[in-house]
PDB file of C-alpha atoms in Angstrom:
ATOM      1  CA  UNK A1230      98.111 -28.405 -99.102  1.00 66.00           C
ATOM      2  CA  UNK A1231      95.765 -28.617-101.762  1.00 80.00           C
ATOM      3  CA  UNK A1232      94.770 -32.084-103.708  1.00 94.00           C
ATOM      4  CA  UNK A1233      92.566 -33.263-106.199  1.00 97.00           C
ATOM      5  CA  UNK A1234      90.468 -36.039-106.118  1.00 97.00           C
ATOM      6  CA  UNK A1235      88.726 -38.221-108.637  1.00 97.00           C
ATOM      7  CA  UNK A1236      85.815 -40.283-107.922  1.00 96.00           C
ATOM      8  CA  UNK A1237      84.766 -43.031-110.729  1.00 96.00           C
ATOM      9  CA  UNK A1238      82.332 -45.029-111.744  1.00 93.00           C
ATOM     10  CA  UNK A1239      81.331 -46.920-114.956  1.00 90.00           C
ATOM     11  CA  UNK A1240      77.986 -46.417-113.489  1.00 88.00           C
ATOM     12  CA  UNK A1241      75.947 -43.229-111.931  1.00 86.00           C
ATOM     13  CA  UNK A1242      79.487 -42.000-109.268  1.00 88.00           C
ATOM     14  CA  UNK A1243      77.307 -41.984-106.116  1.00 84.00           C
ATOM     15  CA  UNK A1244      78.751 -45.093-104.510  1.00 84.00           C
ATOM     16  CA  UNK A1245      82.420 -43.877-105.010  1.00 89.00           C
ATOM     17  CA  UNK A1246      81.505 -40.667-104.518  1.00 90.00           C
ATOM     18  CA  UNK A1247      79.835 -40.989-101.417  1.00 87.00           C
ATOM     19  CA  UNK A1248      82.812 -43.084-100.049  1.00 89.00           C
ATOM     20  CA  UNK A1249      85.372 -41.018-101.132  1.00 92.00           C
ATOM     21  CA  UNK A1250      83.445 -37.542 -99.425  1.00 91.00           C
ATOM     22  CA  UNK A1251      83.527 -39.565 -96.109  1.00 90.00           C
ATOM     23  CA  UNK A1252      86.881 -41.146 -96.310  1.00 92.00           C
ATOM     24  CA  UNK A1253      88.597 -37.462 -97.395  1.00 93.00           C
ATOM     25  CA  UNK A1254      85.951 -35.491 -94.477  1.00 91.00           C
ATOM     26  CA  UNK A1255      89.095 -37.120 -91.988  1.00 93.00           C
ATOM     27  CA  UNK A1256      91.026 -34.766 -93.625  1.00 92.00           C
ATOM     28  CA  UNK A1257      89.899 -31.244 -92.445  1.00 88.00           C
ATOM     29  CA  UNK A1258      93.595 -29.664 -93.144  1.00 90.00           C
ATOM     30  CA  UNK A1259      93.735 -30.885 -96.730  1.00 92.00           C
ATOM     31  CA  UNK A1260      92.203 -28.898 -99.777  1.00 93.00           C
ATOM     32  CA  UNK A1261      90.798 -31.608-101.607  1.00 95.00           C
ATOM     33  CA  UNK A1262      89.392 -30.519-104.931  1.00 96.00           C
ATOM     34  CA  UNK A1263      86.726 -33.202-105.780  1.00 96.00           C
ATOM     35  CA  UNK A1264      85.439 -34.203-109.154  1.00 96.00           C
ATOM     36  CA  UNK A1265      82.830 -37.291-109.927  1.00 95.00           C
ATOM     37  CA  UNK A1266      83.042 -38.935-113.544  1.00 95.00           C
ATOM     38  CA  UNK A1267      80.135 -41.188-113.834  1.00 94.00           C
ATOM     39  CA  UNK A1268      79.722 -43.776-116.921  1.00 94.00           C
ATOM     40  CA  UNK A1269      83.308 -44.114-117.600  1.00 95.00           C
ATOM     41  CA  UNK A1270      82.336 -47.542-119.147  1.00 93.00           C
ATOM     42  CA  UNK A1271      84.525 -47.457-122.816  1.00 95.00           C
ATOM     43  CA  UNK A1272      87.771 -47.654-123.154  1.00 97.00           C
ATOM     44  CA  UNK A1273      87.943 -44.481-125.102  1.00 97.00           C
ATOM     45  CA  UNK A1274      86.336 -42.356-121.886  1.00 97.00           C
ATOM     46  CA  UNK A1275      88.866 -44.308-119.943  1.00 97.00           C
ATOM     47  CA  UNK A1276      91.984 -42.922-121.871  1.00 97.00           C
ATOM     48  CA  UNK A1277      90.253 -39.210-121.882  1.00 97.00           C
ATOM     49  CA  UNK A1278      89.715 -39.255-118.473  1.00 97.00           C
ATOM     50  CA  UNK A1279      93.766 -40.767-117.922  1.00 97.00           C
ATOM     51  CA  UNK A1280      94.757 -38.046-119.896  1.00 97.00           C
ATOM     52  CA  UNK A1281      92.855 -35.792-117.596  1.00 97.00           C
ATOM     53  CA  UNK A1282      94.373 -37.229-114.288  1.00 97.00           C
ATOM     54  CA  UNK A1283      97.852 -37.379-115.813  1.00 97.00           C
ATOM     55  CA  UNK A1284      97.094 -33.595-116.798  1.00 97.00           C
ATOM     56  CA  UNK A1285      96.130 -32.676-113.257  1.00 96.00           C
ATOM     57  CA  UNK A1286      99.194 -34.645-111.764  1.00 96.00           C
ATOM     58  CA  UNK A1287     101.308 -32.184-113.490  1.00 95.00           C
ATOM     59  CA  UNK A1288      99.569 -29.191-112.411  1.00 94.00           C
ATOM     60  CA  UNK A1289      98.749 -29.608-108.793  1.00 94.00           C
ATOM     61  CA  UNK A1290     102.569 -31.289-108.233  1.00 94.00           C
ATOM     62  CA  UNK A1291     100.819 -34.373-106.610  1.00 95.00           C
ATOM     63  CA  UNK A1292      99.164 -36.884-107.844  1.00 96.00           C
ATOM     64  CA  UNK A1293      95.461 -37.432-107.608  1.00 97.00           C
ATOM     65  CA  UNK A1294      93.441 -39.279-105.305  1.00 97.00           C
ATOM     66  CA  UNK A1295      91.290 -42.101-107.442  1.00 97.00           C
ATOM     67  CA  UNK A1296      88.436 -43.353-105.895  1.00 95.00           C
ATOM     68  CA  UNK A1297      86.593 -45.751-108.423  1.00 93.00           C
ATOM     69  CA  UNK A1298      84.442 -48.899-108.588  1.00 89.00           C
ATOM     70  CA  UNK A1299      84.627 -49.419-111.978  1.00 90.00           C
ATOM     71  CA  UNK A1300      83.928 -53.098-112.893  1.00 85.00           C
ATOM     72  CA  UNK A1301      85.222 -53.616-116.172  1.00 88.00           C
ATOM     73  CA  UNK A1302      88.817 -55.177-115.836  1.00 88.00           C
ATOM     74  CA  UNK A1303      90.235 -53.217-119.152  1.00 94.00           C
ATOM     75  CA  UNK A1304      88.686 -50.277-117.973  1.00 94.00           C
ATOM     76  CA  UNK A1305      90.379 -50.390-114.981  1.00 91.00           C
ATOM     77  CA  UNK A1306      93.967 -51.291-116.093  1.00 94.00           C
ATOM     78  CA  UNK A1307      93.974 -47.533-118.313  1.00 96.00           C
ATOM     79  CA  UNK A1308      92.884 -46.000-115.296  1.00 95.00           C
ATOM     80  CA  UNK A1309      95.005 -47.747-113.083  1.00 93.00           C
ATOM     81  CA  UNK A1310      98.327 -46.823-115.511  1.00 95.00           C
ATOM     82  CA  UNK A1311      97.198 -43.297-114.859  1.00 96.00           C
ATOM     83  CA  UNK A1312      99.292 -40.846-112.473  1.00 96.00           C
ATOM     84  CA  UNK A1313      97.406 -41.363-109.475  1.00 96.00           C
ATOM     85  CA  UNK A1314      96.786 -42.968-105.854  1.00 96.00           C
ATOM     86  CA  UNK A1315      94.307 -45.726-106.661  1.00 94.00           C
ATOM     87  CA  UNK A1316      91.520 -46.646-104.129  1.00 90.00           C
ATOM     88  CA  UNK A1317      89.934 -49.531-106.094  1.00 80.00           C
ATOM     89  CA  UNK A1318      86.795 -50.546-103.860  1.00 79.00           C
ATOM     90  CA  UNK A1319      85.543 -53.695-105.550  1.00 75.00           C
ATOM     91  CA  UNK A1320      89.074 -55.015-105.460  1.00 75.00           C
ATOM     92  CA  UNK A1321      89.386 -54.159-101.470  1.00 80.00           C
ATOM     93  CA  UNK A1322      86.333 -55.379-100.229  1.00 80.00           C
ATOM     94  CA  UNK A1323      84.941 -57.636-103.365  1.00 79.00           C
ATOM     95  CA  UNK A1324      87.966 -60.032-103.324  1.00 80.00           C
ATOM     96  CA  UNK A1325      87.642 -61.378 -99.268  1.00 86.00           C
ATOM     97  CA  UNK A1326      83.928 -61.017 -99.232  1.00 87.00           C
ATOM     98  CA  UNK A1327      84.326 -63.727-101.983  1.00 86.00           C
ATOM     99  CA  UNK A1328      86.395 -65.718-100.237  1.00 88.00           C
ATOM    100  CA  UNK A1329      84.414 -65.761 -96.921  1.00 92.00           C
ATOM    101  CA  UNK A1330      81.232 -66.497 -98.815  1.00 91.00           C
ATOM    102  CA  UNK A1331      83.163 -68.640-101.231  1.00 90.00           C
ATOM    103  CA  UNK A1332      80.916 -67.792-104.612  1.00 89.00           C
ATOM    104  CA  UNK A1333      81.954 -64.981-106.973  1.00 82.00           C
ATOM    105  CA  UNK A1334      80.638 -61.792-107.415  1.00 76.00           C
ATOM    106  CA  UNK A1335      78.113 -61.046-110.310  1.00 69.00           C
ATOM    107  CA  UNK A1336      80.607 -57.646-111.207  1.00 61.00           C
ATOM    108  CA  UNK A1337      77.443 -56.164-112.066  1.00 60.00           C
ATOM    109  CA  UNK A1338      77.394 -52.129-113.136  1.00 51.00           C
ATOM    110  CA  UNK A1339      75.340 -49.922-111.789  1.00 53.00           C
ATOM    111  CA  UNK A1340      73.990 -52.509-109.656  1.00 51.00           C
ATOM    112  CA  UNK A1341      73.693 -50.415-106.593  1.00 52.00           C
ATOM    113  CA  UNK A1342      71.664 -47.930-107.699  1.00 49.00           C
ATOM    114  CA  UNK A1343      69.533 -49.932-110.378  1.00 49.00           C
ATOM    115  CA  UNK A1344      65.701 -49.719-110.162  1.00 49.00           C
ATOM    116  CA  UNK A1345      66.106 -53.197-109.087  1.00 53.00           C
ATOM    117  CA  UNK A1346      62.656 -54.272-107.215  1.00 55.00           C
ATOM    118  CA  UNK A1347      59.438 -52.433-108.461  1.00 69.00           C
ATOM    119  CA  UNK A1348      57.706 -52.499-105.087  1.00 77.00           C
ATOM    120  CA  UNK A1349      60.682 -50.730-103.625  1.00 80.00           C
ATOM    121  CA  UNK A1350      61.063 -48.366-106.542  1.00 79.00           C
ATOM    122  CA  UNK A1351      57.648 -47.607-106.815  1.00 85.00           C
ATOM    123  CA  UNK A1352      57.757 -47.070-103.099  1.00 86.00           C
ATOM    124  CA  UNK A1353      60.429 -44.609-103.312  1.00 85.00           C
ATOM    125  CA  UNK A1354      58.458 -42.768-105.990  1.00 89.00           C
ATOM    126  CA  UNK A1355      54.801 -42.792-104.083  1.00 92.00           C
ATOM    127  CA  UNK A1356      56.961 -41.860-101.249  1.00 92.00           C
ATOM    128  CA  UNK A1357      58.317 -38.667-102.536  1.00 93.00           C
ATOM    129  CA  UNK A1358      55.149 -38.071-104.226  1.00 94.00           C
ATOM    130  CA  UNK A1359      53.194 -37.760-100.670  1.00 94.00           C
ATOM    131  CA  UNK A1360      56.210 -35.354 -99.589  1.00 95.00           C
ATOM    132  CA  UNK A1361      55.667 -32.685-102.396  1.00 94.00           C
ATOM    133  CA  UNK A1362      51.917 -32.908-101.933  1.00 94.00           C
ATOM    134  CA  UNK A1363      51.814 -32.632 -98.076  1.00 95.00           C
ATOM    135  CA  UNK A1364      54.449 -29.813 -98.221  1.00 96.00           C
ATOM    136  CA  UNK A1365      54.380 -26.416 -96.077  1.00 93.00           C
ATOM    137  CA  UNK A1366      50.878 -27.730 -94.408  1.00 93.00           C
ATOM    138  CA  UNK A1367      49.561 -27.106 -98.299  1.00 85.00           C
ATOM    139  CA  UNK A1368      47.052 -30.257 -97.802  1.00 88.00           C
ATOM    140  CA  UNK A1369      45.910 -31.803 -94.209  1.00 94.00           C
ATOM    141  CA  UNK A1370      43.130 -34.768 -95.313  1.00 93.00           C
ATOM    142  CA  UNK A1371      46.248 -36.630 -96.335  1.00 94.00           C
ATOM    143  CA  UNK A1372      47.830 -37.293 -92.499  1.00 96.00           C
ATOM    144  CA  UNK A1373      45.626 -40.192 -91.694  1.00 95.00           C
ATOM    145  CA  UNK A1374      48.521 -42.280 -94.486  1.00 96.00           C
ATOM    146  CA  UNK A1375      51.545 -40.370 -93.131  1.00 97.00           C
ATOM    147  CA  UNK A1376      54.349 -42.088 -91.458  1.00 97.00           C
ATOM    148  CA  UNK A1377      55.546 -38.493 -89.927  1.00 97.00           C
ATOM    149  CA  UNK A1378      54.348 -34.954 -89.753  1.00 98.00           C
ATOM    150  CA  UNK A1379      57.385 -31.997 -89.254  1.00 98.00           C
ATOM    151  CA  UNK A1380      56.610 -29.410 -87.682  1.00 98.00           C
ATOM    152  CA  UNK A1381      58.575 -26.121 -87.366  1.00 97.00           C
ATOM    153  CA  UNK A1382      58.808 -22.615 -87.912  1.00 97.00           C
ATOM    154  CA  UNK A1383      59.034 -21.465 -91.668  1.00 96.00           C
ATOM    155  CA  UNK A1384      62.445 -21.946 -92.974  1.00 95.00           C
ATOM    156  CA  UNK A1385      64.067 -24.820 -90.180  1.00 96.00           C
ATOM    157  CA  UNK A1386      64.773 -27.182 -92.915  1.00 96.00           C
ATOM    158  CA  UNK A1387      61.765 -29.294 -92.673  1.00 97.00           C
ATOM    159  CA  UNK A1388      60.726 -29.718 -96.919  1.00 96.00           C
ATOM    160  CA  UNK A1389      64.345 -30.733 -97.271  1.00 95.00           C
ATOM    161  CA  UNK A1390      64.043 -33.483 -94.663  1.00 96.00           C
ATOM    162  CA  UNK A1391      60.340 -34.520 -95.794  1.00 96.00           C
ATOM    163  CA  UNK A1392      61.936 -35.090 -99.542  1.00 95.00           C
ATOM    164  CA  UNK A1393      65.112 -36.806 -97.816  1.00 93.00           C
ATOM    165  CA  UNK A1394      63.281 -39.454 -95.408  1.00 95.00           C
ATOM    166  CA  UNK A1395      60.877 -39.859 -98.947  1.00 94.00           C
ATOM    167  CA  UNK A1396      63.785 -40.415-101.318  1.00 90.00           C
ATOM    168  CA  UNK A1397      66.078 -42.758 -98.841  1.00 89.00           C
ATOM    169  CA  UNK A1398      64.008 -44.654 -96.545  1.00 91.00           C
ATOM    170  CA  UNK A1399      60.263 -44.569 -97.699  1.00 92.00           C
ATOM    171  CA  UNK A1400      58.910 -42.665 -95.360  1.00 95.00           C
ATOM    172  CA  UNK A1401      55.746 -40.871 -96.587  1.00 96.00           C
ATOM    173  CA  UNK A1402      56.439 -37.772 -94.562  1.00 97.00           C
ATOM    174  CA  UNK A1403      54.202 -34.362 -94.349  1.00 97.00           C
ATOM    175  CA  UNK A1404      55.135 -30.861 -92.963  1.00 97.00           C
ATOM    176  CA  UNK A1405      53.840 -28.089 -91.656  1.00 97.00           C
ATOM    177  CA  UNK A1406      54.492 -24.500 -90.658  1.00 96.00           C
ATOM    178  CA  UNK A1407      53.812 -23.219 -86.975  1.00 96.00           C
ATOM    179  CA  UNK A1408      52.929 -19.529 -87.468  1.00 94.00           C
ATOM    180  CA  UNK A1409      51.987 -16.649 -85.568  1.00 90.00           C
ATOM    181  CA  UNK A1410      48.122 -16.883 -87.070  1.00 91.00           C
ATOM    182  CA  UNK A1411      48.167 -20.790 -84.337  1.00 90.00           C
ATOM    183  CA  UNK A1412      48.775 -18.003 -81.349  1.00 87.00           C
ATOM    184  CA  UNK A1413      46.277 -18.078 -79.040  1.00 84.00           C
ATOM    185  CA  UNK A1414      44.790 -15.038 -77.190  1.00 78.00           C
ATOM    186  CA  UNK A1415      47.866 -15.522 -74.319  1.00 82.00           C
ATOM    187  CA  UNK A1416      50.445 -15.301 -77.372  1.00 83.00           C
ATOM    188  CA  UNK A1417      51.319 -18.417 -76.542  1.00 90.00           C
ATOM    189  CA  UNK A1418      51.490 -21.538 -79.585  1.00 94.00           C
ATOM    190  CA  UNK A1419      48.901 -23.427 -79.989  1.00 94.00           C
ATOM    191  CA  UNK A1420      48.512 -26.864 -81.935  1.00 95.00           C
ATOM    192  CA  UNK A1421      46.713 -26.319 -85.025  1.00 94.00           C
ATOM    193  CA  UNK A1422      43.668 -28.323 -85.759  1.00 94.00           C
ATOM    194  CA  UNK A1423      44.655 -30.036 -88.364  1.00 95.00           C
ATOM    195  CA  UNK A1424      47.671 -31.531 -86.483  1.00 96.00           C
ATOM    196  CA  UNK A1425      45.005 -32.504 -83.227  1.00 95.00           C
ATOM    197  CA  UNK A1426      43.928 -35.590 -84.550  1.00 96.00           C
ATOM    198  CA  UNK A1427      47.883 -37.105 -85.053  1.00 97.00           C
ATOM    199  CA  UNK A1428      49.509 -35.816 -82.273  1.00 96.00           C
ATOM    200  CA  UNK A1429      51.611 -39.025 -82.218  1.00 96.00           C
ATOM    201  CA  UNK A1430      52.607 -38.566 -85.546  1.00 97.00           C
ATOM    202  CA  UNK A1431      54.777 -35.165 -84.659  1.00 98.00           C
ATOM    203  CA  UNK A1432      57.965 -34.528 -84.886  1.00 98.00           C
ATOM    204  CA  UNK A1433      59.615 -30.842 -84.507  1.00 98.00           C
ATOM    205  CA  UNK A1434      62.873 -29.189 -85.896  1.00 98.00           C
ATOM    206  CA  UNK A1435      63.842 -26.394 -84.387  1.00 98.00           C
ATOM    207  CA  UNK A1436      67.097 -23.737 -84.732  1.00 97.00           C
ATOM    208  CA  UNK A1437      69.419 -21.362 -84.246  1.00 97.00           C
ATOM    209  CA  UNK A1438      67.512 -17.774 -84.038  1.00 97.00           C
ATOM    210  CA  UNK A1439      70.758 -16.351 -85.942  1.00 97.00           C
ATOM    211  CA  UNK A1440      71.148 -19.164 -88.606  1.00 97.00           C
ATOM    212  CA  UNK A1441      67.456 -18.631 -89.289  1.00 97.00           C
ATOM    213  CA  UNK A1442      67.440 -15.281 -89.901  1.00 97.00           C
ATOM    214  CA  UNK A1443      70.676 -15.673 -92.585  1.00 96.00           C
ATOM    215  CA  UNK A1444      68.211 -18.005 -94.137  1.00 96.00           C
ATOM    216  CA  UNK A1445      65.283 -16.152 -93.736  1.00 96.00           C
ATOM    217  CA  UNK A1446      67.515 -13.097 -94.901  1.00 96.00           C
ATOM    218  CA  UNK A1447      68.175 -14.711 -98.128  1.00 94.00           C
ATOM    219  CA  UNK A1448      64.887 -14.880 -99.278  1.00 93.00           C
ATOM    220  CA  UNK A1449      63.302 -11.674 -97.791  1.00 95.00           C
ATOM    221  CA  UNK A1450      65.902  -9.385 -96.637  1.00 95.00           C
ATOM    222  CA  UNK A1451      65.294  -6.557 -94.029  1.00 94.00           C
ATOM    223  CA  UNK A1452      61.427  -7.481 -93.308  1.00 96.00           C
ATOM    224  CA  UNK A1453      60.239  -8.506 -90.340  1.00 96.00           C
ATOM    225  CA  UNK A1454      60.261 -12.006 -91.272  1.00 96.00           C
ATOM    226  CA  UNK A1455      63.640 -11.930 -91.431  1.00 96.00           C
ATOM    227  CA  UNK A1456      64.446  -9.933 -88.214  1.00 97.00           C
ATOM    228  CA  UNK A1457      66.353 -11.544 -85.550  1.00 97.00           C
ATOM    229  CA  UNK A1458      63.603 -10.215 -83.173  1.00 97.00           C
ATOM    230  CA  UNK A1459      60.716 -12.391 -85.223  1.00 96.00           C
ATOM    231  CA  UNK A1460      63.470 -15.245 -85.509  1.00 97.00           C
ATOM    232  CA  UNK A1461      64.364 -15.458 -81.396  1.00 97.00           C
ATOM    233  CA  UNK A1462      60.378 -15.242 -80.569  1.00 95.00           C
ATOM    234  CA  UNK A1463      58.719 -17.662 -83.170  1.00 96.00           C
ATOM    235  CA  UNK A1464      61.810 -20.395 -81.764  1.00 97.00           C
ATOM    236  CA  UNK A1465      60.938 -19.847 -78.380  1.00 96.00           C
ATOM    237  CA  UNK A1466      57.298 -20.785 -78.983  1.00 96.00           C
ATOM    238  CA  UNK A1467      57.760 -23.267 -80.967  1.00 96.00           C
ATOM    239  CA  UNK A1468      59.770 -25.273 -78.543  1.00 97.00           C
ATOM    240  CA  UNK A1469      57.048 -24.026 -75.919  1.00 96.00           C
ATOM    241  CA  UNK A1470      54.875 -25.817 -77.650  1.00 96.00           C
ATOM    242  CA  UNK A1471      56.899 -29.037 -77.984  1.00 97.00           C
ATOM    243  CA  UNK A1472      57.836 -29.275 -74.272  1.00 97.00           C
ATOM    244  CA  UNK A1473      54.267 -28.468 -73.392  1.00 96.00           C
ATOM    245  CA  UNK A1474      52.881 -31.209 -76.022  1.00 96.00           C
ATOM    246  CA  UNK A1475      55.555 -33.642 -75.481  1.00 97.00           C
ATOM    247  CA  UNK A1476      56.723 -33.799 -78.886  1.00 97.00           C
ATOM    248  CA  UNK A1477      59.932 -34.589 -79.995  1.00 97.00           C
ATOM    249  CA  UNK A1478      62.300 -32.535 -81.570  1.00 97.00           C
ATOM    250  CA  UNK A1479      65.948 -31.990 -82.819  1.00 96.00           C
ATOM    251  CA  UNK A1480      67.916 -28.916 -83.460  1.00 97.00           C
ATOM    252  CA  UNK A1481      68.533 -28.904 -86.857  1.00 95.00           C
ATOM    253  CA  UNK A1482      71.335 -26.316 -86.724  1.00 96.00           C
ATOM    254  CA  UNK A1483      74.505 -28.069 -87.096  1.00 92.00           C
ATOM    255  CA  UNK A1484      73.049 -31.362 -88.061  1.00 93.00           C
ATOM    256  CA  UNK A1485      72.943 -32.395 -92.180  1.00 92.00           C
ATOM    257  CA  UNK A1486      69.810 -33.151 -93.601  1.00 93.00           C
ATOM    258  CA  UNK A1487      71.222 -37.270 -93.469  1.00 91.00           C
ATOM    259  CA  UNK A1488      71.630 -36.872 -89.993  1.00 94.00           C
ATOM    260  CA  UNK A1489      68.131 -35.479 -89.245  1.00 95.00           C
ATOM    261  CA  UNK A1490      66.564 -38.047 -90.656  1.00 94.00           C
ATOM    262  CA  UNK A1491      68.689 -40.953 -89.469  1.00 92.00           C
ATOM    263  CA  UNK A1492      68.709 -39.414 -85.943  1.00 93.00           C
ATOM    264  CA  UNK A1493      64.585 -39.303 -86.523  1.00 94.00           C
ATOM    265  CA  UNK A1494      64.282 -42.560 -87.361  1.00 93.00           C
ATOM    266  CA  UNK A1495      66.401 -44.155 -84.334  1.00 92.00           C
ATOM    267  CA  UNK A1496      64.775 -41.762 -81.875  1.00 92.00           C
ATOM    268  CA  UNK A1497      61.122 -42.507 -82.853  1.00 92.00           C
ATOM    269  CA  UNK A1498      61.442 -46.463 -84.184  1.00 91.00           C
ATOM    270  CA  UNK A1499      59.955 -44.857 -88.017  1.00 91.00           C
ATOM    271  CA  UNK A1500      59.993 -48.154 -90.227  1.00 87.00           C
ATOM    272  CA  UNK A1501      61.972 -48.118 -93.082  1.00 85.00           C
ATOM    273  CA  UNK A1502      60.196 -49.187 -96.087  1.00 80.00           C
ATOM    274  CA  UNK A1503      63.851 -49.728 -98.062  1.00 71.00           C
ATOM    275  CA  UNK A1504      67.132 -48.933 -97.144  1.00 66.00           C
ATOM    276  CA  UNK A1505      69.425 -45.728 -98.195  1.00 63.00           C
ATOM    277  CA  UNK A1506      70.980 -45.980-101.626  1.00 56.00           C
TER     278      UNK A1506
END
């Protein structure tokens, strides 16, 4: 069965949108075709995009899913007339929330995802800052002001992380690679030097030898780098080295980078400087 969904927003989309990914993830045997429409905040994008729904009601045979939080009453009555099932989620949760706290809601747009403080935003952007500068191991004089330093063989999914636990919490978080030139004489892993002086500070990912040579594949196929061979023996050090060291670590393999980083966070008591938005 295939659907289509619509997820709207007089203001950026990501609040609707990321609602409406986790409520329609329930439904693994549905094909839901998804589509965000941010800034729907005239009446004239309104009746465009009712056109649009009412369009796609006709061609898919059902009628969309619409998943908005659109603030503007008018707004909302042309996309409510449209030819679709309505999730309105400032009506559901908006309405009793007032009532319990018995004051009205400001019906602000875009409030969610405004710059709102500028400690917090400028933390978020000195935050993310520290990330691309302390990437791959590229600078070390740095890790006296991180929060975290990732280690993990090259390709685990550790700069994606970094930029995630930067961009959502504030963490100023580093990374760096574990490579074949930190082997010691035995061939076993050894911790670099730069890493020495904040041990406490590590945290590993780690993988799946055959997911990380698809990746690795990707980028240089049919070297060595990419053999399943290199892949199995780099992993197997690497966690060596974290057992031996005591350093914490998560298999990153079927985890999202969101979960990562939240599972990080609760595992090693990281402070969050904001919180997600």
């Amino acid at each position: 069965m295939q659907r289509t969904a619509f997820f709207i927003s007089d203001g950026t989309g990501i609040t609707a949108e990321s609602l409406g990914r986790s409520l329609l993830a329930q439904f693994s045997d549905v094909d839901i075709h998804m589509q965000t429409k941010p800034y729907i905040d005239t009446l004239e994008k309104a009746q465009a995009l009712a056109a649009i729904i009412d369009a796609t009601a006709v061609k898919d045979g059902q009628r969309p899913i619409i998943i908005d939080t659109i603030v503007d009453q008018q707004i909302r009555d042309v996309i409510r007339k449209a030819s679709g099932f309505k999730v309105d989620i400032f009506s559901t949760f908006l309405k009793p929330l007032e009532q319990e706290l018995a004051t009205h809601s400001s019906y602000s747009v875009g409030r969610t995802h405004s710059i709102g403080s500028d400690d917090v935003y400028m933390d978020r952007i000195h935050s993310v800052h520290f990330a691309l500068d302390n990437d791959d191991g590229a600078r070390t004089h740095q890790y006296d002001k991180a929060d975290v330093i990732l280690v993990g063989v090259s390709r685990c999914g550790k700069t994606p992380t970094s930029l995630y636990l930067a961009l959502q919490f504030g963490i100023r978080a580093a990374n760096y690679p574990l490579t074949e030139d930190d082997l010691d004489e035995d061939g076993m892993l050894k911790l670099p030097k730069a890493l020495a002086p904040h041990r406490h500070k590590l945290f590993g990912l780690t993988i799946d030898a055959r997911r990380l040579a698809a990746i690795r594949n990707e980028r240089r196929p049919n070297s060595r780098y990419s053999s399943m061979d290199q892949c199995m023996r780099e992993i197997e050090q690497a966690e060596a080295l974290y057992r031996r060291l005591h350093v914490p670590y998560i298999d990153a393999t079927r985890f999202s980078v969101e979960e990562i980083s939240t599972r990080m966070i609760a595992e090693t008591g990281l402070a969050r400087r904001f919180s997600p938005r």
